[in-house]
Short mmCIF file of C-alpha atoms and ligand atoms in Angstrom, two decimals:
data_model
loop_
_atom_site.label_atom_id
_atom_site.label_comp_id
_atom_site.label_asym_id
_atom_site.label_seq_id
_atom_site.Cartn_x
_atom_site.Cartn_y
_atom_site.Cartn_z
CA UNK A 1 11.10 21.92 -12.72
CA UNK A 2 11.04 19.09 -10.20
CA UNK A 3 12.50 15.85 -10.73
CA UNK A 4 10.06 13.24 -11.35
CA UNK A 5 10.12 10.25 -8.91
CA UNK A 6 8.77 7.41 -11.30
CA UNK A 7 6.44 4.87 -9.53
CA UNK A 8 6.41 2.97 -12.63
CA UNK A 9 10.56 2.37 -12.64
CA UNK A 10 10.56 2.38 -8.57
CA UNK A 11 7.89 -1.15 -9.69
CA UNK A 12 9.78 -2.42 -12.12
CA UNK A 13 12.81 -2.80 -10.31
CA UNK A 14 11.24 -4.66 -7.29
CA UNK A 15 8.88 -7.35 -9.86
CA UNK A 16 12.63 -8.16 -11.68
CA UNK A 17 13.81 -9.13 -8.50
CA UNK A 18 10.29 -10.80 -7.40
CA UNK A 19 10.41 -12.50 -10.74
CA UNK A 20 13.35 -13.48 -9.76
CA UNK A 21 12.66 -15.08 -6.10
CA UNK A 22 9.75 -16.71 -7.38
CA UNK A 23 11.73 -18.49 -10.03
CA UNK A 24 13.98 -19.56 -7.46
CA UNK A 25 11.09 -20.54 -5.80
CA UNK A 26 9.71 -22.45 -8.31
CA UNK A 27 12.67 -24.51 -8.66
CA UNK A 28 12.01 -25.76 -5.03
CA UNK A 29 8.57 -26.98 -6.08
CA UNK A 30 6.61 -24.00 -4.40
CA UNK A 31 4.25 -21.49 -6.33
CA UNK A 32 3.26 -18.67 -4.05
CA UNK A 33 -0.15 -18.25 -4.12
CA UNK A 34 -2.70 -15.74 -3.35
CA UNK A 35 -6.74 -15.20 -2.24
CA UNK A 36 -8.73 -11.88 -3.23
CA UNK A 37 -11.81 -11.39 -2.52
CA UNK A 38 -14.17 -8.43 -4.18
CA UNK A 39 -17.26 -7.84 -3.01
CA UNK A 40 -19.95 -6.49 -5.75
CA UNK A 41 -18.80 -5.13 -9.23
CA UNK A 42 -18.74 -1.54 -8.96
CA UNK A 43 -16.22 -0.66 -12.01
CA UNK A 44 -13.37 0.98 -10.60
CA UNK A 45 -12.98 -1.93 -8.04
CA UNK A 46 -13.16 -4.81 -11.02
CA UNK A 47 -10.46 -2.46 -12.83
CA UNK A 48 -8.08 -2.36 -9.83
CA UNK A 49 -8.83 -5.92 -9.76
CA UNK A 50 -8.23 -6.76 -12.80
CA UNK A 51 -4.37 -5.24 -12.89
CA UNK A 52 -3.59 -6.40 -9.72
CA UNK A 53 -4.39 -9.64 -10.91
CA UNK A 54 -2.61 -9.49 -14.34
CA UNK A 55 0.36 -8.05 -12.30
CA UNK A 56 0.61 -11.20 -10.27
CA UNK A 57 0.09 -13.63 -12.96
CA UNK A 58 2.78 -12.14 -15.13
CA UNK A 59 5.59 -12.58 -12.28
CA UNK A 60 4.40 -16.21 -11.31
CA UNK A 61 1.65 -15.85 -8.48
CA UNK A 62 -1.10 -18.10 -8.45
CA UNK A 63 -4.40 -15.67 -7.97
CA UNK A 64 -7.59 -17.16 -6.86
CA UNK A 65 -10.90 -14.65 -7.10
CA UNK A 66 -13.75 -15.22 -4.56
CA UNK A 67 -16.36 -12.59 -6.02
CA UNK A 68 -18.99 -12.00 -3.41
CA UNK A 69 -22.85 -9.81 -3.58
CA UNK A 70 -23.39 -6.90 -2.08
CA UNK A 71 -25.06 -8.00 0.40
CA UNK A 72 -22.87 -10.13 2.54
CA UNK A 73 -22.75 -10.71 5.69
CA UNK A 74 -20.10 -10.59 8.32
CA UNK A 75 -20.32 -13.89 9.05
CA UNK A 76 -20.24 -15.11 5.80
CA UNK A 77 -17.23 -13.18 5.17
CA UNK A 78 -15.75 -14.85 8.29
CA UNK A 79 -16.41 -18.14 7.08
CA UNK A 80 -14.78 -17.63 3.75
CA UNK A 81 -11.64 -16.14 5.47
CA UNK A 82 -11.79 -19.03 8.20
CA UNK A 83 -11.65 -21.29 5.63
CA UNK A 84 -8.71 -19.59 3.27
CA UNK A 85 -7.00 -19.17 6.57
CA UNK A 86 -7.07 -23.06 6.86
CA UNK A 87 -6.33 -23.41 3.17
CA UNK A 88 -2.08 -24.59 3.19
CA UNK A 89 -2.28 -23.83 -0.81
CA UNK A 90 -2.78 -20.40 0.02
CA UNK A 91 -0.01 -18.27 1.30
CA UNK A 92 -1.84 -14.54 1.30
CA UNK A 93 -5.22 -13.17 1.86
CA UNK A 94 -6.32 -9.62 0.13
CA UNK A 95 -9.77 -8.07 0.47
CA UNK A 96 -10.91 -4.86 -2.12
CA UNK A 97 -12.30 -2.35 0.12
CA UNK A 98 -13.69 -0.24 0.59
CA UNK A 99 -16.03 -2.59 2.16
CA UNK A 100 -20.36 -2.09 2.23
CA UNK A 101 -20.91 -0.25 5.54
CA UNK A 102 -22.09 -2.68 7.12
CA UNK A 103 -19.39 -4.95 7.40
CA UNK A 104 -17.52 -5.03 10.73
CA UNK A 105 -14.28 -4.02 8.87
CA UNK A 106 -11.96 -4.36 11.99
CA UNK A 107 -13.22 -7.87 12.80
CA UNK A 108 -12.69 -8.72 9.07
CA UNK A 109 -8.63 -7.36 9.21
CA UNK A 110 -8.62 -9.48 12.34
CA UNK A 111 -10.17 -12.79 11.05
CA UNK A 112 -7.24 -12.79 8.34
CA UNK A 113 -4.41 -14.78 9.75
CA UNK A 114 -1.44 -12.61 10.56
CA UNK A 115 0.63 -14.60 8.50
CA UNK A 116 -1.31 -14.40 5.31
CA UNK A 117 -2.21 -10.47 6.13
CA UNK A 118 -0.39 -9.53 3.24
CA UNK A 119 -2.24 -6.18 3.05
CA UNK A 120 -0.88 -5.07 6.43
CA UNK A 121 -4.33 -4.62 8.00
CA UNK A 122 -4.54 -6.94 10.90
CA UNK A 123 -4.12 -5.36 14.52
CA UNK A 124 -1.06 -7.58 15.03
CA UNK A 125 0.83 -6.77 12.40
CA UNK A 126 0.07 -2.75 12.95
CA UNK A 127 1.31 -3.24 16.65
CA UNK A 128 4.27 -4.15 14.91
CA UNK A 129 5.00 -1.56 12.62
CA UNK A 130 4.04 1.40 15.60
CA UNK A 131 7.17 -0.77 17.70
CA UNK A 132 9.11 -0.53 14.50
CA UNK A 133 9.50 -4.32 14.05
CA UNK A 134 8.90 -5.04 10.59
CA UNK A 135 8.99 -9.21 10.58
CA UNK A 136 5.20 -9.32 9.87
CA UNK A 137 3.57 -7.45 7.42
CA UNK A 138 2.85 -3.36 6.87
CA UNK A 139 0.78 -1.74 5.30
CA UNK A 140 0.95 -1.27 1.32
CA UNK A 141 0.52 2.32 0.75
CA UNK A 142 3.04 3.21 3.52
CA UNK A 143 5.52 0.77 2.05
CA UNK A 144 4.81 1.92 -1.15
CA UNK A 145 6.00 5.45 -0.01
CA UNK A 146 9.42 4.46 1.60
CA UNK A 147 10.54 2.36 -1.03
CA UNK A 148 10.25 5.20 -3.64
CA UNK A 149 12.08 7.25 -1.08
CA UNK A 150 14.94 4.00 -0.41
CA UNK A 151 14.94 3.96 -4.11
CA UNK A 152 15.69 7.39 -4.67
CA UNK A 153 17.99 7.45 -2.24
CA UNK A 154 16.37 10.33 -0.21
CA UNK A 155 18.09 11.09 2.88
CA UNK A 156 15.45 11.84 5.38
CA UNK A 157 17.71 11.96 8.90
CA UNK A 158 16.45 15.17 10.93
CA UNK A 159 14.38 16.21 8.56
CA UNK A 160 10.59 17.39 8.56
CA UNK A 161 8.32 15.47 6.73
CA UNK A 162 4.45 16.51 6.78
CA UNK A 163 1.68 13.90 6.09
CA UNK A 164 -1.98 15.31 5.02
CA UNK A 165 -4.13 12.83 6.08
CA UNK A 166 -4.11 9.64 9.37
CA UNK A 167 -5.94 6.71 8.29
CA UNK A 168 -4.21 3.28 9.53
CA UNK A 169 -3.79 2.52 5.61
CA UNK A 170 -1.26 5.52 5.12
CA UNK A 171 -0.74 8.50 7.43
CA UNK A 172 -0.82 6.67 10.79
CA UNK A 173 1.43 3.76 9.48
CA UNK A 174 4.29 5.87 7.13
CA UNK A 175 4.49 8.26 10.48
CA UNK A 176 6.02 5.30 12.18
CA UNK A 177 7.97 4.41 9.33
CA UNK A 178 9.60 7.82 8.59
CA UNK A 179 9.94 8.54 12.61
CA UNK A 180 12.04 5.28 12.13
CA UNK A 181 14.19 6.91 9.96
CA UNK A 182 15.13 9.56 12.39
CA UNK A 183 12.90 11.74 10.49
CA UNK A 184 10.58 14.67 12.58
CA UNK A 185 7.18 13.91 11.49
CA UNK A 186 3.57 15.93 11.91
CA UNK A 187 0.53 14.46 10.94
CA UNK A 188 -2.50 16.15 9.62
CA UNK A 189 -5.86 15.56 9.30
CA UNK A 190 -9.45 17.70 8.13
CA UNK A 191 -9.33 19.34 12.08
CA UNK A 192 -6.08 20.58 11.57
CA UNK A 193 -5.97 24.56 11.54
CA UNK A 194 -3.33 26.37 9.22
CA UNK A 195 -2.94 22.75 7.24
CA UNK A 196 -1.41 25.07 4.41
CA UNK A 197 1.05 27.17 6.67
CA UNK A 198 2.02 23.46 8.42
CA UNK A 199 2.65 21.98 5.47
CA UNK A 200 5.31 25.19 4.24
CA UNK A 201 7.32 23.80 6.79
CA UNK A 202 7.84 20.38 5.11
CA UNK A 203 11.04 19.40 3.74
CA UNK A 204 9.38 15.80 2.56
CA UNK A 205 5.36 16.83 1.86
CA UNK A 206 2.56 13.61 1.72
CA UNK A 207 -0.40 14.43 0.40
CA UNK A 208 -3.11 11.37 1.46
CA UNK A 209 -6.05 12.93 1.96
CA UNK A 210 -8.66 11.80 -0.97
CA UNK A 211 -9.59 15.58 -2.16
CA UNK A 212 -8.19 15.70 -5.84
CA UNK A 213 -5.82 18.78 -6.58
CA UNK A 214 -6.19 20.19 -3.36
CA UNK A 215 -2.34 20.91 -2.11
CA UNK A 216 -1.40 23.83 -4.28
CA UNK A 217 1.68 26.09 -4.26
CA UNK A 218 0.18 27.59 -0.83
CA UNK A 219 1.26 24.60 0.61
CA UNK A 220 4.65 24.10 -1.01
CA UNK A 221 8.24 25.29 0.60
CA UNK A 222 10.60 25.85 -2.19
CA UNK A 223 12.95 22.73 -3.04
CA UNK A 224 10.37 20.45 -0.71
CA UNK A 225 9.91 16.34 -2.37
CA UNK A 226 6.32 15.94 -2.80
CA UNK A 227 4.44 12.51 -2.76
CA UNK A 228 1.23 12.69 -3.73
CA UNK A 229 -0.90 9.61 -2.52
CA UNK A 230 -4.29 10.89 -3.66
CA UNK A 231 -6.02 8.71 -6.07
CA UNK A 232 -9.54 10.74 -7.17
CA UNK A 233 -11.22 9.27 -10.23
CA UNK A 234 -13.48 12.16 -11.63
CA UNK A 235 -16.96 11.72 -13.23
CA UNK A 236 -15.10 11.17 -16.80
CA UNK A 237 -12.73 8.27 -14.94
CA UNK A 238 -9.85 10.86 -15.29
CA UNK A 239 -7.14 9.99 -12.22
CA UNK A 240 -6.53 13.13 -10.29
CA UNK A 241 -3.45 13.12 -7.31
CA UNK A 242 -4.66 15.07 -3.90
CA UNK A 243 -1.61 17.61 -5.24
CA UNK A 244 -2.20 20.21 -8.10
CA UNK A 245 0.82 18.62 -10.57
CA UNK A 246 1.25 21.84 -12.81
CA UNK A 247 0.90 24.31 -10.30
CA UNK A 248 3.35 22.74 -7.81
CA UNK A 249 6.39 20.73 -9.96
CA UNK A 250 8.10 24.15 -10.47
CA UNK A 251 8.56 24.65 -6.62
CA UNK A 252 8.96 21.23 -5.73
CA UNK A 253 12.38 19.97 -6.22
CA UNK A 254 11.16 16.18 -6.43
CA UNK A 255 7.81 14.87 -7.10
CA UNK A 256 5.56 11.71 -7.67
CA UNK A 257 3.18 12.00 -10.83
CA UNK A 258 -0.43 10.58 -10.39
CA UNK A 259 -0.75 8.31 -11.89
CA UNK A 260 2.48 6.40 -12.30
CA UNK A 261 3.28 7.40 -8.87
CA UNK A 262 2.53 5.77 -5.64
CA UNK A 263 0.03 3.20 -6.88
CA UNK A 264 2.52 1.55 -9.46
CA UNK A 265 4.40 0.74 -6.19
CA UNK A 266 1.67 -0.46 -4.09
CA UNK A 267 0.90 -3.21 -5.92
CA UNK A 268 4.58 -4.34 -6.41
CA UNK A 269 5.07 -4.62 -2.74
CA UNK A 270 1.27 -6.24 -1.91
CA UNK A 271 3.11 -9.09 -4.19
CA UNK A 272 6.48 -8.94 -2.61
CA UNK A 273 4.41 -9.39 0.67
CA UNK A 274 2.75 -12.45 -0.60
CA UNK A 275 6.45 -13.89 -1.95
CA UNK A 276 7.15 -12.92 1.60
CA UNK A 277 4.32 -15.37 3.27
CA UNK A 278 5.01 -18.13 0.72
CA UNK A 279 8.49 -17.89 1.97
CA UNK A 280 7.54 -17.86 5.71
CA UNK A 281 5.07 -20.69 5.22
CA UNK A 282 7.29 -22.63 3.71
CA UNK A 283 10.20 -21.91 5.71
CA UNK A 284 8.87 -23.88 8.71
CA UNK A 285 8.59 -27.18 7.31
CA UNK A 286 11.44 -29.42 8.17
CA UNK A 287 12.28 -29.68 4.75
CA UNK A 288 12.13 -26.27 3.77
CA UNK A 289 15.32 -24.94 1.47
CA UNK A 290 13.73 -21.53 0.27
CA UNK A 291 14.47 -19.51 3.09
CA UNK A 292 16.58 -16.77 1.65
CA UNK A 293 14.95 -13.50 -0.06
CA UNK A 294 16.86 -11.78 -2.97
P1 NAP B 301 -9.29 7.98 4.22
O1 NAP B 301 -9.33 6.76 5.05
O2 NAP B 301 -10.55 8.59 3.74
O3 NAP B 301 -8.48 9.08 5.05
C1 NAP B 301 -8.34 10.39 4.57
C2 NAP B 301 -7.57 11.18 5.58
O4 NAP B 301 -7.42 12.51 5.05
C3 NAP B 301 -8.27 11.32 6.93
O5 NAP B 301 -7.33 11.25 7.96
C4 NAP B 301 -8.91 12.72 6.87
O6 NAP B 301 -8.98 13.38 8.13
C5 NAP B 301 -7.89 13.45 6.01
N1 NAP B 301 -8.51 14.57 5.29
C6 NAP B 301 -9.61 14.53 4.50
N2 NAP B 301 -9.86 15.77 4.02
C7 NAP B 301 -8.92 16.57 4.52
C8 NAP B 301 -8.65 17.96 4.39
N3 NAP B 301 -9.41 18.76 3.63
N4 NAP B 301 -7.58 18.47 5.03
C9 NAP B 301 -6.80 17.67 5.80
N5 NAP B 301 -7.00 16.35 5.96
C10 NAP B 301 -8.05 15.81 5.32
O7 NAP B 301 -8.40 7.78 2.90
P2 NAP B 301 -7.17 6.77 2.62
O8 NAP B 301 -7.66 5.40 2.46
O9 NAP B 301 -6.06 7.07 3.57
O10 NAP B 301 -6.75 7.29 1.18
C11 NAP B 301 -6.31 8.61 0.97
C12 NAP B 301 -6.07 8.82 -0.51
O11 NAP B 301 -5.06 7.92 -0.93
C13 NAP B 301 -7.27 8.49 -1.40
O12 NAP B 301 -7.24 9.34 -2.53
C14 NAP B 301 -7.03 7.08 -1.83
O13 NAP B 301 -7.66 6.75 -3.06
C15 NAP B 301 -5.55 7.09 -1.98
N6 NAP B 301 -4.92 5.77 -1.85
C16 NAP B 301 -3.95 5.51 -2.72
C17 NAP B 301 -3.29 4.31 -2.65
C18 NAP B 301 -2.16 4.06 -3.59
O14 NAP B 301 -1.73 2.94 -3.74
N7 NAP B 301 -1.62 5.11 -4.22
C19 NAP B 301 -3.66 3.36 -1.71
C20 NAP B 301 -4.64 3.68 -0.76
C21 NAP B 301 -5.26 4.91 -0.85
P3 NAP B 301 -9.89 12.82 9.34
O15 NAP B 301 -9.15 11.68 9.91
O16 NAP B 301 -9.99 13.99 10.26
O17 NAP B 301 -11.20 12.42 8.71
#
């Protein structure tokens, strides 16, 4: 059976040490601080919310909700963000999403400040990741993915890592990042032919495609480490990975569990980014002492 690479302990481990800058923080009079907007109240967004909220307040971060209808507008989303970009009590700026369709999504990741873009999404900060600069901010998901992979001390030098799925919140982003790490990457997407026969050939398999349970054994090479992105909630709120757990553990010889996988992660780094902004901000007043990052 496949080791299991624990999300939940990979988390852990980076909110002590948060906990641990913000304290330090703290002491120098400065409370990082954070903006989230939601837009309408469809359930599983208010219970994603709703922990990455509790998450925050239990390490120290101040969390202010802006809950929006439906049926907002661009431009009134603009002026919110305009204003929160203004805002010097707030260090980081996160959005739910998916966003209504008819919100001009890419003008909305480029209204948020690059410096409070603590989800990674803003055009700048993505330049920066695909030249392999990480001073700004990457995305979470991606991050997510390398630090259970740092943490786990995965060596991934020449080696062939497959990623199902190329959306600039996972695939297109962690390609950078693993090509970074001298790793060969090939990215995937629904026009791929042969996905399953592609995928055979991965040492390091990534599974971000949104279709619950769909990477079976067919897609597994013996002793391959599996990371399974997917989160699928099914019509009884069950969480389902994009990889079939009991089918492919025995063949894998590492693998994330869904859930206590990926997402535990994601959430630890969206608050290490916003420590990360507080820090920034603050770092570039002529008084500033709180410079250094444990
Ligand atoms: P997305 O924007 O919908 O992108 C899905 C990608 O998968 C697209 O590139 C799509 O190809 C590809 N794809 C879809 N069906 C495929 C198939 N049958 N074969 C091969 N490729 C296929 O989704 P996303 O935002 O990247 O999210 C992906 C999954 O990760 C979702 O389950 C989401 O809930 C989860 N997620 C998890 C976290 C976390 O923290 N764990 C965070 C974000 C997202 P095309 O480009 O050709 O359409």
């Amino acid at each position: 059976m496949g080791k299991l690479l624990s999300g939940k302990e990979v988390s852990l481990n980076l909110i002590n040490k948060l906990k641990k800058n913000i304290l330090k923080f703290k002491c120098e009079g400065i409370t990082p601080a954070a903006a989230f907007i939601r837009i309408g109240s469809q359930r599983d967004d208010v219970t994603y919310q709703n922990s990455i909220l509790r998450v925050c307040n239990n390490v120290g971060v101040i969390t202010i909700l802006h809950e929006l209808e439906d049926n907002v507008t661009t431009d009134a989303l603009i002026e919110l963000i305009t204003k929160l970009n203004e805002d010097s009590s707030i260090h980081g700026i996160m959005i739910f999403r998916p966003l209504p369709d008819d919100i001009d999504e890419e003008l909305i990741n480029n209204t948020i400040s690059p410096e409070k873009d603590v989800e990674g999404m803003n055009s700048i900060n993505l330049a920066k990741v695909f030249a392999g600069n990480y001073e700004g901010f990457a995305p979470c998901t991606a991050t997510a993915v390398m630090e259970i992979l740092d943490y786990y001390k995965i060596s991934l030098k020449g080696k062939h890592a497959v990623i199902l799925g190329r959306s600039m919140v996972v695939g297109k982003p962690l390609s950078m990042m693993l090509l970074k790490k001298d790793e060969t990457v090939t990215l995937c997407h629904s026009k791929t032919e042969r996905i399953d026969e592609i995928s055979r050939t991965a040492d390091v398999l990534v599974a971000a495609m949104g279709r619950a349970n769909a990477v079976g054994v067919d897609y597994i090479k013996p002793g391959a480490i599996v990371i399974d992105v997917g989160i699928n909630v099914d019509q009884n709120g069950k969480i389902h990975g994009d990889v079939n757990f009991d089918e492919v553990v025995n063949l894998a010889s590492m693998i994330t569990p869904v859930p206590g996988g990926v997402g535990s992660v994601t959430t630890a780094i969206l608050i290490k980014n916003i420590v990360k902004a507080a820090r920034n901000f603050e770092c570039n007043k002529p008084t500033a002492k709180v410079c250094e990052l444990i």
